[in-house]
mmCIF file of C-alpha atoms in Angstrom:
data_model
loop_
_atom_site.group_PDB
_atom_site.id
_atom_site.type_symbol
_atom_site.label_atom_id
_atom_site.label_comp_id
_atom_site.label_asym_id
_atom_site.label_seq_id
_atom_site.Cartn_x
_atom_site.Cartn_y
_atom_site.Cartn_z
ATOM 1 C CA MET L 195 0.000 0.000 0.000
ATOM 2 C CA ARG L 196 2.806 2.422 0.838
ATOM 3 C CA ARG L 197 4.505 1.621 -2.464
ATOM 4 C CA LEU L 198 1.244 2.312 -4.335
ATOM 5 C CA ARG L 199 0.892 5.667 -2.591
ATOM 6 C CA GLY L 200 4.388 6.594 -3.658
ATOM 7 C CA LEU L 201 3.629 5.523 -7.225
ATOM 8 C CA ARG L 202 0.428 7.576 -7.255
ATOM 9 C CA ALA L 203 2.275 10.656 -6.034
ATOM 10 C CA LEU L 204 4.938 10.096 -8.687
ATOM 11 C CA LEU L 205 2.351 9.724 -11.452
ATOM 12 C CA ILE L 206 0.454 12.836 -10.373
ATOM 13 C CA GLY L 207 3.687 14.814 -10.246
ATOM 14 C CA ALA L 208 4.682 13.570 -13.691
ATOM 15 C CA LEU L 209 1.301 14.523 -15.154
ATOM 16 C CA LEU L 210 1.511 18.015 -13.658
ATOM 17 C CA ILE L 211 5.016 18.535 -15.039
ATOM 18 C CA VAL L 212 4.316 17.134 -18.507
ATOM 19 C CA ALA L 213 1.095 19.093 -18.957
ATOM 20 C CA SER L 214 2.693 22.343 -17.800
ATOM 21 C CA ALA L 215 5.849 21.904 -19.859
ATOM 22 C CA ALA L 216 3.917 21.004 -23.023
ATOM 23 C CA ARG L 217 2.271 24.424 -22.856
ATOM 24 C CA LEU L 218 4.902 26.690 -21.340
ATOM 25 C CA ILE L 219 7.802 25.566 -23.551
ATOM 26 C CA PRO L 220 6.128 26.473 -26.885
ATOM 27 C CA GLY L 221 5.042 29.812 -25.440
ATOM 28 C CA ALA L 222 2.019 31.927 -26.275
ATOM 29 C CA ARG L 223 0.437 31.641 -29.722
ATOM 30 C CA THR L 224 -2.294 34.150 -28.959
ATOM 31 C CA ILE L 225 -5.292 34.361 -31.264
ATOM 32 C CA ASP L 226 -7.098 37.620 -32.062
ATOM 33 C CA ASP L 227 -10.194 37.070 -29.899
ATOM 34 C CA ALA L 228 -8.118 36.764 -26.753
ATOM 35 C CA PHE L 229 -7.036 40.382 -26.963
ATOM 36 C CA ILE L 230 -10.638 41.493 -26.375
ATOM 37 C CA THR L 231 -10.599 39.738 -23.012
ATOM 38 C CA PHE L 232 -7.095 41.044 -22.282
ATOM 39 C CA ARG L 233 -8.299 44.607 -22.809
ATOM 40 C CA TYR L 234 -11.173 44.118 -20.371
ATOM 41 C CA ALA L 235 -8.762 42.713 -17.793
ATOM 42 C CA ARG L 236 -6.325 45.577 -18.296
ATOM 43 C CA ASN L 237 -9.077 48.175 -17.837
ATOM 44 C CA ILE L 238 -10.224 46.513 -14.619
ATOM 45 C CA VAL L 239 -6.698 46.468 -13.232
ATOM 46 C CA GLU L 240 -6.214 50.120 -14.166
ATOM 47 C CA GLY L 241 -9.444 51.127 -12.408
ATOM 48 C CA GLN L 242 -11.539 51.776 -15.528
ATOM 49 C CA GLY L 243 -14.073 49.077 -14.691
ATOM 50 C CA PHE L 244 -15.338 46.030 -16.572
ATOM 51 C CA VAL L 245 -15.412 47.843 -19.909
ATOM 52 C CA TYR L 246 -13.774 47.641 -23.318
ATOM 53 C CA ASN L 247 -13.717 51.402 -23.808
ATOM 54 C CA PRO L 248 -13.508 53.515 -20.618
ATOM 55 C CA GLY L 249 -16.826 55.178 -19.870
ATOM 56 C CA VAL L 250 -18.825 52.854 -22.146
ATOM 57 C CA SER L 251 -20.572 50.068 -20.206
ATOM 58 C CA THR L 252 -20.764 47.240 -22.710
ATOM 59 C CA LEU L 253 -20.024 43.537 -22.234
ATOM 60 C CA GLY L 254 -17.987 42.433 -25.213
ATOM 61 C CA THR L 255 -16.153 39.471 -23.763
ATOM 62 C CA THR L 256 -17.734 36.010 -23.798
ATOM 63 C CA THR L 257 -15.621 34.826 -20.872
ATOM 64 C CA PRO L 258 -16.184 36.947 -17.736
ATOM 65 C CA LEU L 259 -14.771 34.338 -15.354
ATOM 66 C CA PHE L 260 -11.503 34.070 -17.257
ATOM 67 C CA THR L 261 -11.376 37.872 -17.425
ATOM 68 C CA LEU L 262 -11.563 38.047 -13.638
ATOM 69 C CA LEU L 263 -8.894 35.355 -13.292
ATOM 70 C CA LEU L 264 -6.596 37.344 -15.598
ATOM 71 C CA THR L 265 -7.332 40.464 -13.593
ATOM 72 C CA ALA L 266 -6.560 38.790 -10.282
ATOM 73 C CA ALA L 267 -3.329 37.273 -11.616
ATOM 74 C CA SER L 268 -2.235 40.619 -13.049
ATOM 75 C CA ALA L 269 -3.001 42.487 -9.835
ATOM 76 C CA PHE L 270 -1.180 39.885 -7.756
ATOM 77 C CA SER L 271 1.909 39.650 -9.981
ATOM 78 C CA GLY L 272 2.069 43.276 -11.092
ATOM 79 C CA SER L 273 2.475 42.113 -14.697
ATOM 80 C CA ARG L 274 0.476 43.432 -17.636
ATOM 81 C CA ASP L 275 1.731 40.745 -20.010
ATOM 82 C CA PHE L 276 -1.695 39.181 -20.440
ATOM 83 C CA PRO L 277 -0.726 36.672 -23.153
ATOM 84 C CA GLN L 278 1.851 35.241 -20.750
ATOM 85 C CA ILE L 279 -0.544 35.350 -17.808
ATOM 86 C CA ALA L 280 -3.150 33.530 -19.893
ATOM 87 C CA ILE L 281 -0.815 30.718 -20.856
ATOM 88 C CA VAL L 282 0.313 30.251 -17.246
ATOM 89 C CA LEU L 283 -3.325 30.020 -16.106
ATOM 90 C CA SER L 284 -4.138 27.619 -18.934
ATOM 91 C CA ALA L 285 -1.108 25.455 -18.210
ATOM 92 C CA ALA L 286 -2.067 25.254 -14.547
ATOM 93 C CA ALA L 287 -5.680 24.406 -15.426
ATOM 94 C CA ASP L 288 -4.665 21.689 -17.884
ATOM 95 C CA ALA L 289 -2.195 20.233 -15.390
ATOM 96 C CA VAL L 290 -4.950 19.895 -12.785
ATOM 97 C CA THR L 291 -7.278 18.437 -15.447
ATOM 98 C CA ALA L 292 -4.669 15.779 -16.263
ATOM 99 C CA ALA L 293 -4.434 14.848 -12.579
ATOM 100 C CA LEU L 294 -8.247 14.738 -12.284
ATOM 101 C CA LEU L 295 -8.470 12.449 -15.321
ATOM 102 C CA TYR L 296 -6.097 10.080 -13.534
ATOM 103 C CA GLY L 297 -8.358 10.138 -10.481
ATOM 104 C CA ILE L 298 -11.469 9.584 -12.614
ATOM 105 C CA ALA L 299 -9.844 6.634 -14.396
ATOM 106 C CA ARG L 300 -8.876 5.094 -11.046
ATOM 107 C CA ARG L 301 -12.465 5.335 -9.812
ATOM 108 C CA VAL L 302 -13.852 3.877 -13.033
ATOM 109 C CA MET L 303 -11.358 1.009 -12.951
ATOM 110 C CA ALA L 304 -12.154 0.356 -9.287
ATOM 111 C CA GLY L 305 -15.759 -0.306 -10.297
ATOM 112 C CA MET L 306 -14.796 -2.802 -12.989
ATOM 113 C CA PRO L 307 -14.469 -6.594 -12.500
ATOM 114 C CA VAL L 308 -11.419 -7.480 -10.436
ATOM 115 C CA GLY L 309 -9.373 -8.923 -13.308
ATOM 116 C CA GLY L 310 -5.750 -8.081 -12.570
ATOM 117 C CA ARG L 311 -6.428 -6.702 -9.091
ATOM 118 C CA THR L 312 -6.010 -8.652 -5.905
ATOM 119 C CA GLU L 313 -8.965 -9.420 -3.651
ATOM 120 C CA VAL L 314 -8.559 -8.188 -0.090
ATOM 121 C CA GLY L 315 -10.810 -8.260 2.932
ATOM 122 C CA GLY L 316 -14.506 -7.602 2.318
ATOM 123 C CA GLY L 317 -14.319 -8.386 -1.389
ATOM 124 C CA ARG L 318 -12.567 -5.116 -2.116
ATOM 125 C CA ALA L 319 -9.980 -5.149 -4.895
ATOM 126 C CA GLU L 320 -6.521 -3.780 -4.269
ATOM 127 C CA ALA L 321 -4.981 -2.084 -7.302
ATOM 128 C CA ARG L 322 -1.656 -3.286 -8.642
ATOM 129 C CA PRO L 323 1.081 -0.953 -9.925
ATOM 130 C CA TYR L 324 0.228 -1.485 -13.565
ATOM 131 C CA ASP L 325 -3.412 -0.530 -12.799
ATOM 132 C CA GLU L 326 -2.140 2.845 -11.639
ATOM 133 C CA ILE L 327 -0.046 3.285 -14.782
ATOM 134 C CA ILE L 328 -3.012 2.400 -17.008
ATOM 135 C CA ALA L 329 -5.211 4.837 -15.086
ATOM 136 C CA ALA L 330 -2.665 7.607 -15.712
ATOM 137 C CA LEU L 331 -2.839 7.175 -19.500
ATOM 138 C CA PRO L 332 -5.945 9.376 -20.057
ATOM 139 C CA GLY L 333 -4.269 12.212 -18.171
ATOM 140 C CA LEU L 334 -1.048 11.745 -20.126
ATOM 141 C CA LEU L 335 -2.879 11.705 -23.452
ATOM 142 C CA TRP L 336 -4.663 14.911 -22.487
ATOM 143 C CA ALA L 337 -1.419 16.514 -21.357
ATOM 144 C CA VAL L 338 0.285 15.986 -24.718
ATOM 145 C CA SER L 339 -2.735 16.190 -27.026
ATOM 146 C CA PRO L 340 -1.884 18.650 -29.820
ATOM 147 C CA MET L 341 -5.415 20.035 -29.796
ATOM 148 C CA SER L 342 -5.425 20.704 -26.045
ATOM 149 C CA VAL L 343 -2.010 22.365 -26.272
ATOM 150 C CA THR L 344 -3.124 24.497 -29.225
ATOM 151 C CA PHE L 345 -6.133 25.832 -27.337
ATOM 152 C CA ALA L 346 -4.089 26.418 -24.186
ATOM 153 C CA VAL L 347 -1.448 28.553 -25.896
ATOM 154 C CA GLY L 348 -4.095 30.530 -27.798
ATOM 155 C CA GLY L 349 -4.939 32.714 -24.810
ATOM 156 C CA MET L 350 -8.605 31.754 -24.535
ATOM 157 C CA GLU L 351 -10.606 30.262 -21.673
ATOM 158 C CA THR L 352 -10.841 26.691 -23.021
ATOM 159 C CA SER L 353 -8.488 25.126 -20.464
ATOM 160 C CA VAL L 354 -10.321 26.662 -17.509
ATOM 161 C CA SER L 355 -13.705 25.612 -18.931
ATOM 162 C CA ILE L 356 -12.545 22.014 -19.357
ATOM 163 C CA LEU L 357 -11.112 22.011 -15.848
ATOM 164 C CA TRP L 358 -14.516 23.004 -14.418
ATOM 165 C CA MET L 359 -16.273 20.285 -16.407
ATOM 166 C CA THR L 360 -13.741 17.624 -15.420
ATOM 167 C CA ALA L 361 -13.934 18.678 -11.773
ATOM 168 C CA ALA L 362 -17.724 18.371 -11.878
ATOM 169 C CA VAL L 363 -17.472 14.808 -13.220
ATOM 170 C CA ALA L 364 -14.846 13.952 -10.586
ATOM 171 C CA ALA L 365 -17.106 15.360 -7.854
ATOM 172 C CA PHE L 366 -20.011 13.269 -9.107
ATOM 173 C CA LEU L 367 -17.951 10.082 -9.155
ATOM 174 C CA ALA L 368 -16.635 10.802 -5.662
ATOM 175 C CA SER L 369 -20.161 11.274 -4.313
ATOM 176 C CA PRO L 370 -23.077 10.796 -6.735
ATOM 177 C CA ARG L 371 -25.618 12.281 -4.326
ATOM 178 C CA LEU L 372 -23.596 15.360 -3.428
ATOM 179 C CA GLY L 373 -21.929 15.693 -6.838
ATOM 180 C CA ARG L 374 -25.144 15.544 -8.844
ATOM 181 C CA GLY L 375 -25.762 19.260 -8.385
ATOM 182 C CA ALA L 376 -22.280 20.081 -9.621
ATOM 183 C CA LEU L 377 -22.722 17.803 -12.604
ATOM 184 C CA ALA L 378 -26.088 19.283 -13.548
ATOM 185 C CA ASP L 379 -25.227 22.906 -12.791
ATOM 186 C CA GLY L 380 -24.464 24.964 -15.879
ATOM 187 C CA ALA L 381 -21.868 26.873 -13.874
ATOM 188 C CA ALA L 382 -19.751 23.715 -13.927
ATOM 189 C CA ARG L 383 -19.083 24.471 -17.576
ATOM 190 C CA GLY L 384 -16.931 27.369 -16.459
ATOM 191 C CA ASP L 385 -16.980 30.030 -19.165
ATOM 192 C CA ALA L 386 -18.060 27.730 -21.999
ATOM 193 C CA LYS L 387 -21.404 28.719 -23.514
ATOM 194 C CA PRO L 388 -23.999 26.071 -24.407
ATOM 195 C CA GLY L 389 -23.091 24.674 -27.805
ATOM 196 C CA ASP L 390 -19.450 25.755 -27.624
ATOM 197 C CA PRO L 391 -17.013 22.988 -28.669
ATOM 198 C CA PRO L 392 -15.618 22.537 -25.102
ATOM 199 C CA ALA L 393 -19.151 22.180 -23.735
ATOM 200 C CA ARG L 394 -20.566 19.749 -26.303
ATOM 201 C CA PRO L 395 -19.138 16.493 -24.838
ATOM 202 C CA TYR L 396 -20.185 17.643 -21.377
ATOM 203 C CA GLU L 397 -23.712 18.458 -22.562
ATOM 204 C CA ALA L 398 -23.885 15.074 -24.313
ATOM 205 C CA ALA L 399 -22.859 13.360 -21.065
ATOM 206 C CA LEU L 400 -25.540 15.315 -19.201
ATOM 207 C CA GLY L 401 -28.099 14.109 -21.750
ATOM 208 C CA VAL L 402 -27.063 10.478 -21.262
ATOM 209 C CA PHE L 403 -27.120 10.886 -17.473
ATOM 210 C CA ALA L 404 -30.604 12.450 -17.615
ATOM 211 C CA ALA L 405 -31.869 9.678 -19.895
ATOM 212 C CA LEU L 406 -30.504 6.974 -17.616
ATOM 213 C CA GLY L 407 -32.098 8.693 -14.652
ATOM 214 C CA LEU L 408 -35.492 8.670 -16.387
ATOM 215 C CA LEU L 409 -35.079 5.017 -17.356
ATOM 216 C CA THR L 410 -34.175 3.936 -13.829
ATOM 217 C CA ARG L 411 -37.203 5.761 -12.433
ATOM 218 C CA ALA L 412 -39.558 4.322 -15.065
#
C-alpha cells in the first residue's frame, strides 16, 4: 500500500510537469479574440471598470470568469503581459485536469471486475502498480494532445472551462448524491457557452445521465 501511494504521487507529479511543460515551452500563440478579453482585464486592473472602452458600459467578452482570473493574476503579480498570464493560467488548469483524469480513471477502474487486481478483505480489490499506470494514460494523453495544447497557448478560456467540467465529473464520481448538483449545474461548464465545442461532450454526457435517470425511475 505504501509503495502504491508513492507511485500515485509520482504519477500525479509527472502529469503536472508534462502538462505544464507542453504548454509553457512552446510559449504563447495568442489568437485575435483573446485580446478582447485582455483589454477588459487591463481596464479593470487600471481602475476603468469592466469595460472595453472607458466610460462605455458594454459587455464584449464572452468569458467573464476568465477575465476576472486574468485580472486577479495581473493584480497579484504586477504584470500586464496578459498573453503570458493567460498561458500560465491555462497550463495550470490543464495540469490539474490531467491529474483529475487520472483520479477519474482510477475510480472507473475500481468499479470494474477485479481482473488483474487482488482481492482483499470484504471483497474489495486492491490495485496493482500497472493498474495505476493504465489509469494515468488518459491524463497523459490529455497533457500531450496537440489540440489541447493548441487551445491552451491561444490565450482563450478553453483550459479553464474544461477544468470546471472535469472537476464536476470527478465530484459526481466521488459522491453521486452530493456531486449531482455540480454535474447538472451549468456553472460547472466554467466560461463555456452552451453549444461551444468545449461544452458539447459535457452536454452530451448530461443528456445520457438524464436519460438513464429517467429510465431507472420508469
